[in-house]
Amino acid sequence: MNEALPTSTLGYDSWNQLAANIAFGAWGLGLLVVLLYLVRLVTISESKDKYDFINRYEIRVLWIASIILIVGACFFVNSNIIQLSNLWIFVYVFTTISMGMIVALIVQNLLKFYYPFFIEKRLKVLRYRPRVSPKTGKPMTLLSEEEEDVYLDEGMIAEENVFSVDYDVWKDEETGFIKIERYSGHLHALQCPECNYQTFKVVREEILKQPSSTEEGELLKHYQCGYCGYKAKKTVVLRQSSKAEATAATA
Ligand SMILES: [Zn+2]
């Protein structure tokens, strides 16, 4: 009896050591993932590139890092085993997995429904931060919806009308240098009027009336909230650009 005890605690010791090492390894890896993301982010100089990078990857990276950190925590809470039996193994494994999944679910919800508010603020700053002209090094001006049409080609205007795409046109007043940036409405959610989460997206669009050279057209946008399921429709006037008009006339 006295001899059996040290060998068995020794057995747990090596497990405890292994579990602690896996935990620290996982935490290190999770933090590394976030760190690499941040390093990549600060090395992007263009505001628009930064915008796309955050919009595309930030939530995904944080989610992956969270999973790795949670797995680490699951091992850490089981790195202090003193006594063990088949029943206790079952209890430990079961409680660890369920607690891990509950925490993961909470993190997932935070990232999905609360975090976008924080992202949104930063994206707005990035989108409207004055672009610097590569010709003069001076800030350019953002043209209004009416002014920008001259610089957009037919395809871009059609896209803006139908596909919830926004083009921002920046102009260097001194040299006439133009920079055009594309923003997609499908990738970007609005605030839901019902539940107030940043989860309200365009799901479908249909043209009710094609614009003609004499009349404005009409577009119906279907919105749906990814959180509460609230649906809304919005009609938008389709503008006919002078260029589109010209092709419509020749067609
Ligand atoms: Zn909602």
PDB file of C-alpha atoms and ligand atoms in Angstrom:
ATOM      1  CA  MET A   1       0.000   0.000   0.000  1.00  0.00           C
ATOM      2  CA  ASN A   2       2.698   2.405   0.995  1.00  0.00           C
ATOM      3  CA  GLU A   3       4.666   1.589  -2.084  1.00  0.00           C
ATOM      4  CA  ALA A   4       1.751   1.862  -4.489  1.00  0.00           C
ATOM      5  CA  LEU A   5       0.925   5.453  -3.498  1.00  0.00           C
ATOM      6  CA  PRO A   6       4.082   7.192  -4.769  1.00  0.00           C
ATOM      7  CA  THR A   7       3.966   5.413  -8.133  1.00  0.00           C
ATOM      8  CA  SER A   8       0.362   6.417  -8.711  1.00  0.00           C
ATOM      9  CA  THR A   9       0.901  10.089  -7.786  1.00  0.00           C
ATOM     10  CA  LEU A  10       3.940  10.000 -10.019  1.00  0.00           C
ATOM     11  CA  GLY A  11       1.630   8.867 -12.825  1.00  0.00           C
ATOM     12  CA  TYR A  12      -0.623  11.876 -12.225  1.00  0.00           C
ATOM     13  CA  ASP A  13       2.395  14.109 -11.956  1.00  0.00           C
ATOM     14  CA  SER A  14       3.425  13.373 -15.500  1.00  0.00           C
ATOM     15  CA  TRP A  15      -0.156  13.986 -16.673  1.00  0.00           C
ATOM     16  CA  ASN A  16      -0.347  17.191 -14.644  1.00  0.00           C
ATOM     17  CA  GLN A  17       2.923  18.348 -16.134  1.00  0.00           C
ATOM     18  CA  LEU A  18       1.780  17.484 -19.658  1.00  0.00           C
ATOM     19  CA  ALA A  19      -1.598  19.228 -19.186  1.00  0.00           C
ATOM     20  CA  ALA A  20       0.099  22.359 -17.851  1.00  0.00           C
ATOM     21  CA  ASN A  21       2.530  22.358 -20.781  1.00  0.00           C
ATOM     22  CA  ILE A  22      -0.286  21.971 -23.310  1.00  0.00           C
ATOM     23  CA  ALA A  23      -2.155  24.820 -21.560  1.00  0.00           C
ATOM     24  CA  PHE A  24       0.818  27.194 -21.667  1.00  0.00           C
ATOM     25  CA  GLY A  25       1.581  26.145 -25.237  1.00  0.00           C
ATOM     26  CA  ALA A  26      -2.001  26.836 -26.306  1.00  0.00           C
ATOM     27  CA  TRP A  27      -2.086  30.212 -24.542  1.00  0.00           C
ATOM     28  CA  GLY A  28       1.186  31.154 -26.177  1.00  0.00           C
ATOM     29  CA  LEU A  29      -0.158  30.127 -29.579  1.00  0.00           C
ATOM     30  CA  GLY A  30      -3.455  31.990 -29.058  1.00  0.00           C
ATOM     31  CA  LEU A  31      -1.652  35.189 -28.116  1.00  0.00           C
ATOM     32  CA  LEU A  32       0.744  34.738 -31.023  1.00  0.00           C
ATOM     33  CA  VAL A  33      -2.168  34.544 -33.467  1.00  0.00           C
ATOM     34  CA  VAL A  34      -3.538  37.872 -32.145  1.00  0.00           C
ATOM     35  CA  LEU A  35      -0.076  39.420 -32.126  1.00  0.00           C
ATOM     36  CA  LEU A  36       0.612  38.398 -35.742  1.00  0.00           C
ATOM     37  CA  TYR A  37      -2.731  39.869 -36.758  1.00  0.00           C
ATOM     38  CA  LEU A  38      -1.933  43.167 -35.040  1.00  0.00           C
ATOM     39  CA  VAL A  39       1.558  43.301 -36.548  1.00  0.00           C
ATOM     40  CA  ARG A  40       0.086  42.713 -40.015  1.00  0.00           C
ATOM     41  CA  LEU A  41      -2.555  45.389 -39.364  1.00  0.00           C
ATOM     42  CA  VAL A  42      -0.105  48.121 -38.355  1.00  0.00           C
ATOM     43  CA  THR A  43       2.077  47.397 -41.385  1.00  0.00           C
ATOM     44  CA  ILE A  44      -0.817  48.194 -43.739  1.00  0.00           C
ATOM     45  CA  SER A  45      -0.502  51.860 -44.583  1.00  0.00           C
ATOM     46  CA  GLU A  46      -3.475  52.492 -46.885  1.00  0.00           C
ATOM     47  CA  SER A  47      -6.735  53.235 -45.033  1.00  0.00           C
ATOM     48  CA  LYS A  48      -8.807  51.317 -47.573  1.00  0.00           C
ATOM     49  CA  ASP A  49      -6.573  48.230 -47.325  1.00  0.00           C
ATOM     50  CA  LYS A  50      -6.786  48.438 -43.562  1.00  0.00           C
ATOM     51  CA  TYR A  51     -10.570  48.694 -43.803  1.00  0.00           C
ATOM     52  CA  ASP A  52     -10.779  45.558 -45.955  1.00  0.00           C
ATOM     53  CA  PHE A  53      -8.363  43.663 -43.739  1.00  0.00           C
ATOM     54  CA  ILE A  54     -10.304  44.423 -40.537  1.00  0.00           C
ATOM     55  CA  ASN A  55     -13.646  43.791 -42.233  1.00  0.00           C
ATOM     56  CA  ARG A  56     -12.497  40.443 -43.578  1.00  0.00           C
ATOM     57  CA  TYR A  57     -10.334  38.961 -40.855  1.00  0.00           C
ATOM     58  CA  GLU A  58     -10.611  40.562 -37.426  1.00  0.00           C
ATOM     59  CA  ILE A  59     -13.575  38.642 -36.028  1.00  0.00           C
ATOM     60  CA  ARG A  60     -12.363  35.382 -37.563  1.00  0.00           C
ATOM     61  CA  VAL A  61      -8.870  35.779 -36.082  1.00  0.00           C
ATOM     62  CA  LEU A  62     -10.256  36.627 -32.633  1.00  0.00           C
ATOM     63  CA  TRP A  63     -12.561  33.610 -32.808  1.00  0.00           C
ATOM     64  CA  ILE A  64      -9.723  31.218 -33.686  1.00  0.00           C
ATOM     65  CA  ALA A  65      -7.509  32.708 -30.957  1.00  0.00           C
ATOM     66  CA  SER A  66     -10.352  32.371 -28.429  1.00  0.00           C
ATOM     67  CA  ILE A  67     -10.833  28.690 -29.276  1.00  0.00           C
ATOM     68  CA  ILE A  68      -7.131  28.017 -28.780  1.00  0.00           C
ATOM     69  CA  LEU A  69      -7.126  29.919 -25.449  1.00  0.00           C
ATOM     70  CA  ILE A  70     -10.218  28.029 -24.245  1.00  0.00           C
ATOM     71  CA  VAL A  71      -8.674  24.658 -25.147  1.00  0.00           C
ATOM     72  CA  GLY A  72      -5.612  25.748 -23.145  1.00  0.00           C
ATOM     73  CA  ALA A  73      -7.824  26.625 -20.176  1.00  0.00           C
ATOM     74  CA  CYS A  74      -9.525  23.208 -20.402  1.00  0.00           C
ATOM     75  CA  PHE A  75      -6.149  21.518 -19.993  1.00  0.00           C
ATOM     76  CA  PHE A  76      -5.061  23.930 -17.281  1.00  0.00           C
ATOM     77  CA  VAL A  77      -8.023  23.212 -14.976  1.00  0.00           C
ATOM     78  CA  ASN A  78      -7.140  19.508 -15.260  1.00  0.00           C
ATOM     79  CA  SER A  79      -3.461  19.902 -14.476  1.00  0.00           C
ATOM     80  CA  ASN A  80      -3.912  19.427 -10.724  1.00  0.00           C
ATOM     81  CA  ILE A  81      -5.147  15.855 -10.579  1.00  0.00           C
ATOM     82  CA  ILE A  82      -4.473  14.226  -7.197  1.00  0.00           C
ATOM     83  CA  GLN A  83      -6.982  11.423  -7.133  1.00  0.00           C
ATOM     84  CA  LEU A  84      -8.555   9.612 -10.020  1.00  0.00           C
ATOM     85  CA  SER A  85     -10.963   6.802 -10.733  1.00  0.00           C
ATOM     86  CA  ASN A  86     -12.936   5.843 -13.822  1.00  0.00           C
ATOM     87  CA  LEU A  87     -15.922   7.792 -12.556  1.00  0.00           C
ATOM     88  CA  TRP A  88     -13.814  10.885 -11.870  1.00  0.00           C
ATOM     89  CA  ILE A  89     -12.245  10.699 -15.323  1.00  0.00           C
ATOM     90  CA  PHE A  90     -15.729  10.756 -16.791  1.00  0.00           C
ATOM     91  CA  VAL A  91     -16.810  13.649 -14.553  1.00  0.00           C
ATOM     92  CA  TYR A  92     -13.686  15.698 -15.336  1.00  0.00           C
ATOM     93  CA  VAL A  93     -13.923  15.140 -19.082  1.00  0.00           C
ATOM     94  CA  PHE A  94     -17.658  15.859 -19.144  1.00  0.00           C
ATOM     95  CA  THR A  95     -17.536  19.036 -17.042  1.00  0.00           C
ATOM     96  CA  THR A  96     -14.446  20.322 -18.845  1.00  0.00           C
ATOM     97  CA  ILE A  97     -15.969  19.871 -22.293  1.00  0.00           C
ATOM     98  CA  SER A  98     -19.319  21.407 -21.273  1.00  0.00           C
ATOM     99  CA  MET A  99     -17.720  24.391 -19.524  1.00  0.00           C
ATOM    100  CA  GLY A 100     -15.402  24.894 -22.503  1.00  0.00           C
ATOM    101  CA  MET A 101     -18.352  24.865 -24.884  1.00  0.00           C
ATOM    102  CA  ILE A 102     -20.353  27.301 -22.748  1.00  0.00           C
ATOM    103  CA  VAL A 103     -17.451  29.757 -22.638  1.00  0.00           C
ATOM    104  CA  ALA A 104     -16.916  29.316 -26.394  1.00  0.00           C
ATOM    105  CA  LEU A 105     -20.598  30.044 -27.010  1.00  0.00           C
ATOM    106  CA  ILE A 106     -20.445  33.218 -24.913  1.00  0.00           C
ATOM    107  CA  VAL A 107     -17.319  34.397 -26.752  1.00  0.00           C
ATOM    108  CA  GLN A 108     -18.926  33.589 -30.104  1.00  0.00           C
ATOM    109  CA  ASN A 109     -21.979  35.670 -29.230  1.00  0.00           C
ATOM    110  CA  LEU A 110     -19.867  38.568 -28.021  1.00  0.00           C
ATOM    111  CA  LEU A 111     -17.897  38.509 -31.274  1.00  0.00           C
ATOM    112  CA  LYS A 112     -20.998  38.187 -33.406  1.00  0.00           C
ATOM    113  CA  PHE A 113     -23.261  40.725 -31.779  1.00  0.00           C
ATOM    114  CA  TYR A 114     -21.300  43.153 -29.597  1.00  0.00           C
ATOM    115  CA  TYR A 115     -17.883  43.303 -31.170  1.00  0.00           C
ATOM    116  CA  PRO A 116     -19.177  44.604 -34.547  1.00  0.00           C
ATOM    117  CA  PHE A 117     -20.085  47.916 -32.841  1.00  0.00           C
ATOM    118  CA  PHE A 118     -16.464  48.390 -31.925  1.00  0.00           C
ATOM    119  CA  ILE A 119     -15.315  47.381 -35.420  1.00  0.00           C
ATOM    120  CA  GLU A 120     -17.885  49.677 -37.019  1.00  0.00           C
ATOM    121  CA  LYS A 121     -16.531  52.774 -35.300  1.00  0.00           C
ATOM    122  CA  ARG A 122     -13.017  52.049 -36.476  1.00  0.00           C
ATOM    123  CA  LEU A 123     -14.173  51.219 -40.018  1.00  0.00           C
ATOM    124  CA  LYS A 124     -16.043  54.511 -40.239  1.00  0.00           C
ATOM    125  CA  VAL A 125     -12.921  56.421 -39.219  1.00  0.00           C
ATOM    126  CA  LEU A 126     -10.869  54.516 -41.817  1.00  0.00           C
ATOM    127  CA  ARG A 127     -13.383  55.042 -44.603  1.00  0.00           C
ATOM    128  CA  TYR A 128     -13.655  58.800 -44.176  1.00  0.00           C
ATOM    129  CA  ARG A 129     -10.092  59.595 -43.185  1.00  0.00           C
ATOM    130  CA  PRO A 130      -8.866  61.999 -45.895  1.00  0.00           C
ATOM    131  CA  ARG A 131      -6.806  60.147 -48.497  1.00  0.00           C
ATOM    132  CA  VAL A 132      -3.452  61.632 -49.293  1.00  0.00           C
ATOM    133  CA  SER A 133      -2.676  62.401 -52.916  1.00  0.00           C
ATOM    134  CA  PRO A 134       0.399  60.544 -54.163  1.00  0.00           C
ATOM    135  CA  LYS A 135       1.017  63.476 -56.551  1.00  0.00           C
ATOM    136  CA  THR A 136       1.083  66.333 -54.070  1.00  0.00           C
ATOM    137  CA  GLY A 137       1.118  64.641 -50.656  1.00  0.00           C
ATOM    138  CA  LYS A 138      -1.859  66.771 -49.703  1.00  0.00           C
ATOM    139  CA  PRO A 139      -5.248  65.507 -48.485  1.00  0.00           C
ATOM    140  CA  MET A 140      -7.820  64.866 -51.211  1.00  0.00           C
ATOM    141  CA  THR A 141     -11.535  65.626 -51.026  1.00  0.00           C
ATOM    142  CA  LEU A 142     -14.328  63.082 -51.022  1.00  0.00           C
ATOM    143  CA  LEU A 143     -16.818  63.805 -53.791  1.00  0.00           C
ATOM    144  CA  SER A 144     -20.550  63.727 -53.157  1.00  0.00           C
ATOM    145  CA  GLU A 145     -22.840  61.114 -54.742  1.00  0.00           C
ATOM    146  CA  GLU A 146     -23.739  63.598 -57.478  1.00  0.00           C
ATOM    147  CA  GLU A 147     -20.199  64.732 -58.187  1.00  0.00           C
ATOM    148  CA  GLU A 148     -18.733  61.241 -58.284  1.00  0.00           C
ATOM    149  CA  ASP A 149     -20.795  59.887 -61.190  1.00  0.00           C
ATOM    150  CA  VAL A 150     -18.574  61.643 -63.727  1.00  0.00           C
ATOM    151  CA  TYR A 151     -15.640  59.515 -62.604  1.00  0.00           C
ATOM    152  CA  LEU A 152     -17.431  56.167 -62.369  1.00  0.00           C
ATOM    153  CA  ASP A 153     -17.852  54.050 -65.447  1.00  0.00           C
ATOM    154  CA  GLU A 154     -21.144  52.573 -66.534  1.00  0.00           C
ATOM    155  CA  GLY A 155     -20.506  49.237 -64.833  1.00  0.00           C
ATOM    156  CA  MET A 156     -19.683  50.895 -61.544  1.00  0.00           C
ATOM    157  CA  ILE A 157     -22.849  53.006 -61.586  1.00  0.00           C
ATOM    158  CA  ALA A 158     -24.953  49.960 -62.431  1.00  0.00           C
ATOM    159  CA  GLU A 159     -23.285  48.113 -59.585  1.00  0.00           C
ATOM    160  CA  GLU A 160     -23.897  50.997 -57.176  1.00  0.00           C
ATOM    161  CA  ASN A 161     -27.545  51.006 -58.150  1.00  0.00           C
ATOM    162  CA  VAL A 162     -28.229  47.311 -57.952  1.00  0.00           C
ATOM    163  CA  PHE A 163     -25.747  45.535 -55.758  1.00  0.00           C
ATOM    164  CA  SER A 164     -25.534  47.664 -52.629  1.00  0.00           C
ATOM    165  CA  VAL A 165     -22.051  48.638 -53.586  1.00  0.00           C
ATOM    166  CA  ASP A 166     -20.737  52.050 -52.765  1.00  0.00           C
ATOM    167  CA  TYR A 167     -17.930  53.728 -54.613  1.00  0.00           C
ATOM    168  CA  ASP A 168     -16.083  56.525 -52.880  1.00  0.00           C
ATOM    169  CA  VAL A 169     -14.319  58.916 -55.194  1.00  0.00           C
ATOM    170  CA  TRP A 170     -11.461  60.991 -53.807  1.00  0.00           C
ATOM    171  CA  LYS A 171     -10.169  63.890 -55.850  1.00  0.00           C
ATOM    172  CA  ASP A 172      -6.964  65.821 -55.667  1.00  0.00           C
ATOM    173  CA  GLU A 173      -8.232  69.294 -56.553  1.00  0.00           C
ATOM    174  CA  GLU A 174      -4.782  70.513 -57.516  1.00  0.00           C
ATOM    175  CA  THR A 175      -3.808  67.885 -60.086  1.00  0.00           C
ATOM    176  CA  GLY A 176      -7.173  66.243 -60.791  1.00  0.00           C
ATOM    177  CA  PHE A 177      -5.832  62.880 -59.569  1.00  0.00           C
ATOM    178  CA  ILE A 178      -8.688  60.476 -58.811  1.00  0.00           C
ATOM    179  CA  LYS A 179      -8.779  57.546 -56.397  1.00  0.00           C
ATOM    180  CA  ILE A 180     -11.804  55.223 -56.460  1.00  0.00           C
ATOM    181  CA  GLU A 181     -12.603  52.837 -53.608  1.00  0.00           C
ATOM    182  CA  ARG A 182     -15.206  50.086 -53.595  1.00  0.00           C
ATOM    183  CA  TYR A 183     -17.320  49.180 -50.547  1.00  0.00           C
ATOM    184  CA  SER A 184     -19.682  46.214 -50.601  1.00  0.00           C
ATOM    185  CA  GLY A 185     -23.003  46.376 -48.769  1.00  0.00           C
ATOM    186  CA  HIS A 186     -23.273  42.602 -48.627  1.00  0.00           C
ATOM    187  CA  LEU A 187     -20.128  42.280 -46.575  1.00  0.00           C
ATOM    188  CA  HIS A 188     -21.127  45.036 -44.259  1.00  0.00           C
ATOM    189  CA  ALA A 189     -24.029  45.005 -41.811  1.00  0.00           C
ATOM    190  CA  LEU A 190     -26.086  47.926 -40.546  1.00  0.00           C
ATOM    191  CA  GLN A 191     -27.647  48.468 -37.159  1.00  0.00           C
ATOM    192  CA  CYS A 192     -30.946  46.576 -36.824  1.00  0.00           C
ATOM    193  CA  PRO A 193     -33.867  48.925 -36.059  1.00  0.00           C
ATOM    194  CA  GLU A 194     -35.493  46.167 -33.999  1.00  0.00           C
ATOM    195  CA  CYS A 195     -32.790  44.676 -31.784  1.00  0.00           C
ATOM    196  CA  ASN A 196     -30.103  47.354 -32.336  1.00  0.00           C
ATOM    197  CA  TYR A 197     -27.377  44.855 -33.098  1.00  0.00           C
ATOM    198  CA  GLN A 198     -25.021  45.483 -35.989  1.00  0.00           C
ATOM    199  CA  THR A 199     -26.494  42.529 -37.890  1.00  0.00           C
ATOM    200  CA  PHE A 200     -28.840  44.053 -40.455  1.00  0.00           C
ATOM    201  CA  LYS A 201     -27.857  43.127 -43.998  1.00  0.00           C
ATOM    202  CA  VAL A 202     -29.138  43.342 -47.545  1.00  0.00           C
ATOM    203  CA  VAL A 203     -30.148  39.806 -48.500  1.00  0.00           C
ATOM    204  CA  ARG A 204     -31.828  40.377 -51.854  1.00  0.00           C
ATOM    205  CA  GLU A 205     -32.459  43.120 -54.363  1.00  0.00           C
ATOM    206  CA  GLU A 206     -34.926  43.409 -57.181  1.00  0.00           C
ATOM    207  CA  ILE A 207     -35.437  46.029 -59.800  1.00  0.00           C
ATOM    208  CA  LEU A 208     -39.076  47.136 -59.809  1.00  0.00           C
ATOM    209  CA  LYS A 209     -38.631  49.549 -62.643  1.00  0.00           C
ATOM    210  CA  GLN A 210     -35.710  49.996 -64.981  1.00  0.00           C
ATOM    211  CA  PRO A 211     -34.647  53.618 -65.271  1.00  0.00           C
ATOM    212  CA  SER A 212     -35.192  55.107 -68.693  1.00  0.00           C
ATOM    213  CA  SER A 213     -33.873  58.287 -70.211  1.00  0.00           C
ATOM    214  CA  THR A 214     -37.017  60.126 -69.154  1.00  0.00           C
ATOM    215  CA  GLU A 215     -37.953  58.429 -65.882  1.00  0.00           C
ATOM    216  CA  GLU A 216     -36.183  57.279 -62.764  1.00  0.00           C
ATOM    217  CA  GLY A 217     -36.226  53.582 -61.951  1.00  0.00           C
ATOM    218  CA  GLU A 218     -37.012  51.858 -58.690  1.00  0.00           C
ATOM    219  CA  LEU A 219     -35.062  49.249 -56.762  1.00  0.00           C
ATOM    220  CA  LEU A 220     -36.395  47.206 -53.848  1.00  0.00           C
ATOM    221  CA  LYS A 221     -33.861  46.123 -51.244  1.00  0.00           C
ATOM    222  CA  HIS A 222     -34.711  43.312 -48.851  1.00  0.00           C
ATOM    223  CA  TYR A 223     -32.997  43.514 -45.488  1.00  0.00           C
ATOM    224  CA  GLN A 224     -32.853  40.863 -42.819  1.00  0.00           C
ATOM    225  CA  CYS A 225     -31.369  40.839 -39.346  1.00  0.00           C
ATOM    226  CA  GLY A 226     -29.004  37.963 -38.634  1.00  0.00           C
ATOM    227  CA  TYR A 227     -29.836  38.110 -34.934  1.00  0.00           C
ATOM    228  CA  CYS A 228     -33.559  38.651 -34.418  1.00  0.00           C
ATOM    229  CA  GLY A 229     -34.685  37.869 -37.958  1.00  0.00           C
ATOM    230  CA  TYR A 230     -36.383  41.253 -38.409  1.00  0.00           C
ATOM    231  CA  LYS A 231     -37.100  41.935 -42.075  1.00  0.00           C
ATOM    232  CA  ALA A 232     -37.532  45.221 -43.857  1.00  0.00           C
ATOM    233  CA  LYS A 233     -37.849  46.506 -47.402  1.00  0.00           C
ATOM    234  CA  LYS A 234     -36.588  49.727 -48.765  1.00  0.00           C
ATOM    235  CA  THR A 235     -37.149  51.214 -52.184  1.00  0.00           C
ATOM    236  CA  VAL A 236     -34.342  53.162 -53.718  1.00  0.00           C
ATOM    237  CA  VAL A 237     -34.509  55.460 -56.710  1.00  0.00           C
ATOM    238  CA  LEU A 238     -32.350  54.271 -59.563  1.00  0.00           C
ATOM    239  CA  ARG A 239     -30.393  57.092 -61.027  1.00  0.00           C
ATOM    240  CA  GLN A 240     -29.732  57.140 -64.724  1.00  0.00           C
ATOM    241  CA  SER A 241     -26.252  58.351 -65.470  1.00  0.00           C
ATOM    242  CA  SER A 242     -25.564  60.313 -68.627  1.00  0.00           C
ATOM    243  CA  LYS A 243     -23.244  57.524 -69.824  1.00  0.00           C
ATOM    244  CA  ALA A 244     -25.767  54.779 -69.148  1.00  0.00           C
ATOM    245  CA  GLU A 245     -28.330  56.917 -70.935  1.00  0.00           C
ATOM    246  CA  ALA A 246     -26.129  57.141 -73.975  1.00  0.00           C
ATOM    247  CA  THR A 247     -25.771  53.359 -74.219  1.00  0.00           C
ATOM    248  CA  ALA A 248     -29.445  52.835 -73.544  1.00  0.00           C
ATOM    249  CA  ALA A 249     -30.167  55.113 -76.474  1.00  0.00           C
ATOM    250  CA  THR A 250     -27.806  53.274 -78.786  1.00  0.00           C
ATOM    251  CA  ALA A 251     -28.946  49.826 -77.693  1.00  0.00           C
TER     252      ALA A 251
HETATM  253 ZN    ZN B   1     -32.346  42.498 -35.184  1.00  0.00          ZN
END
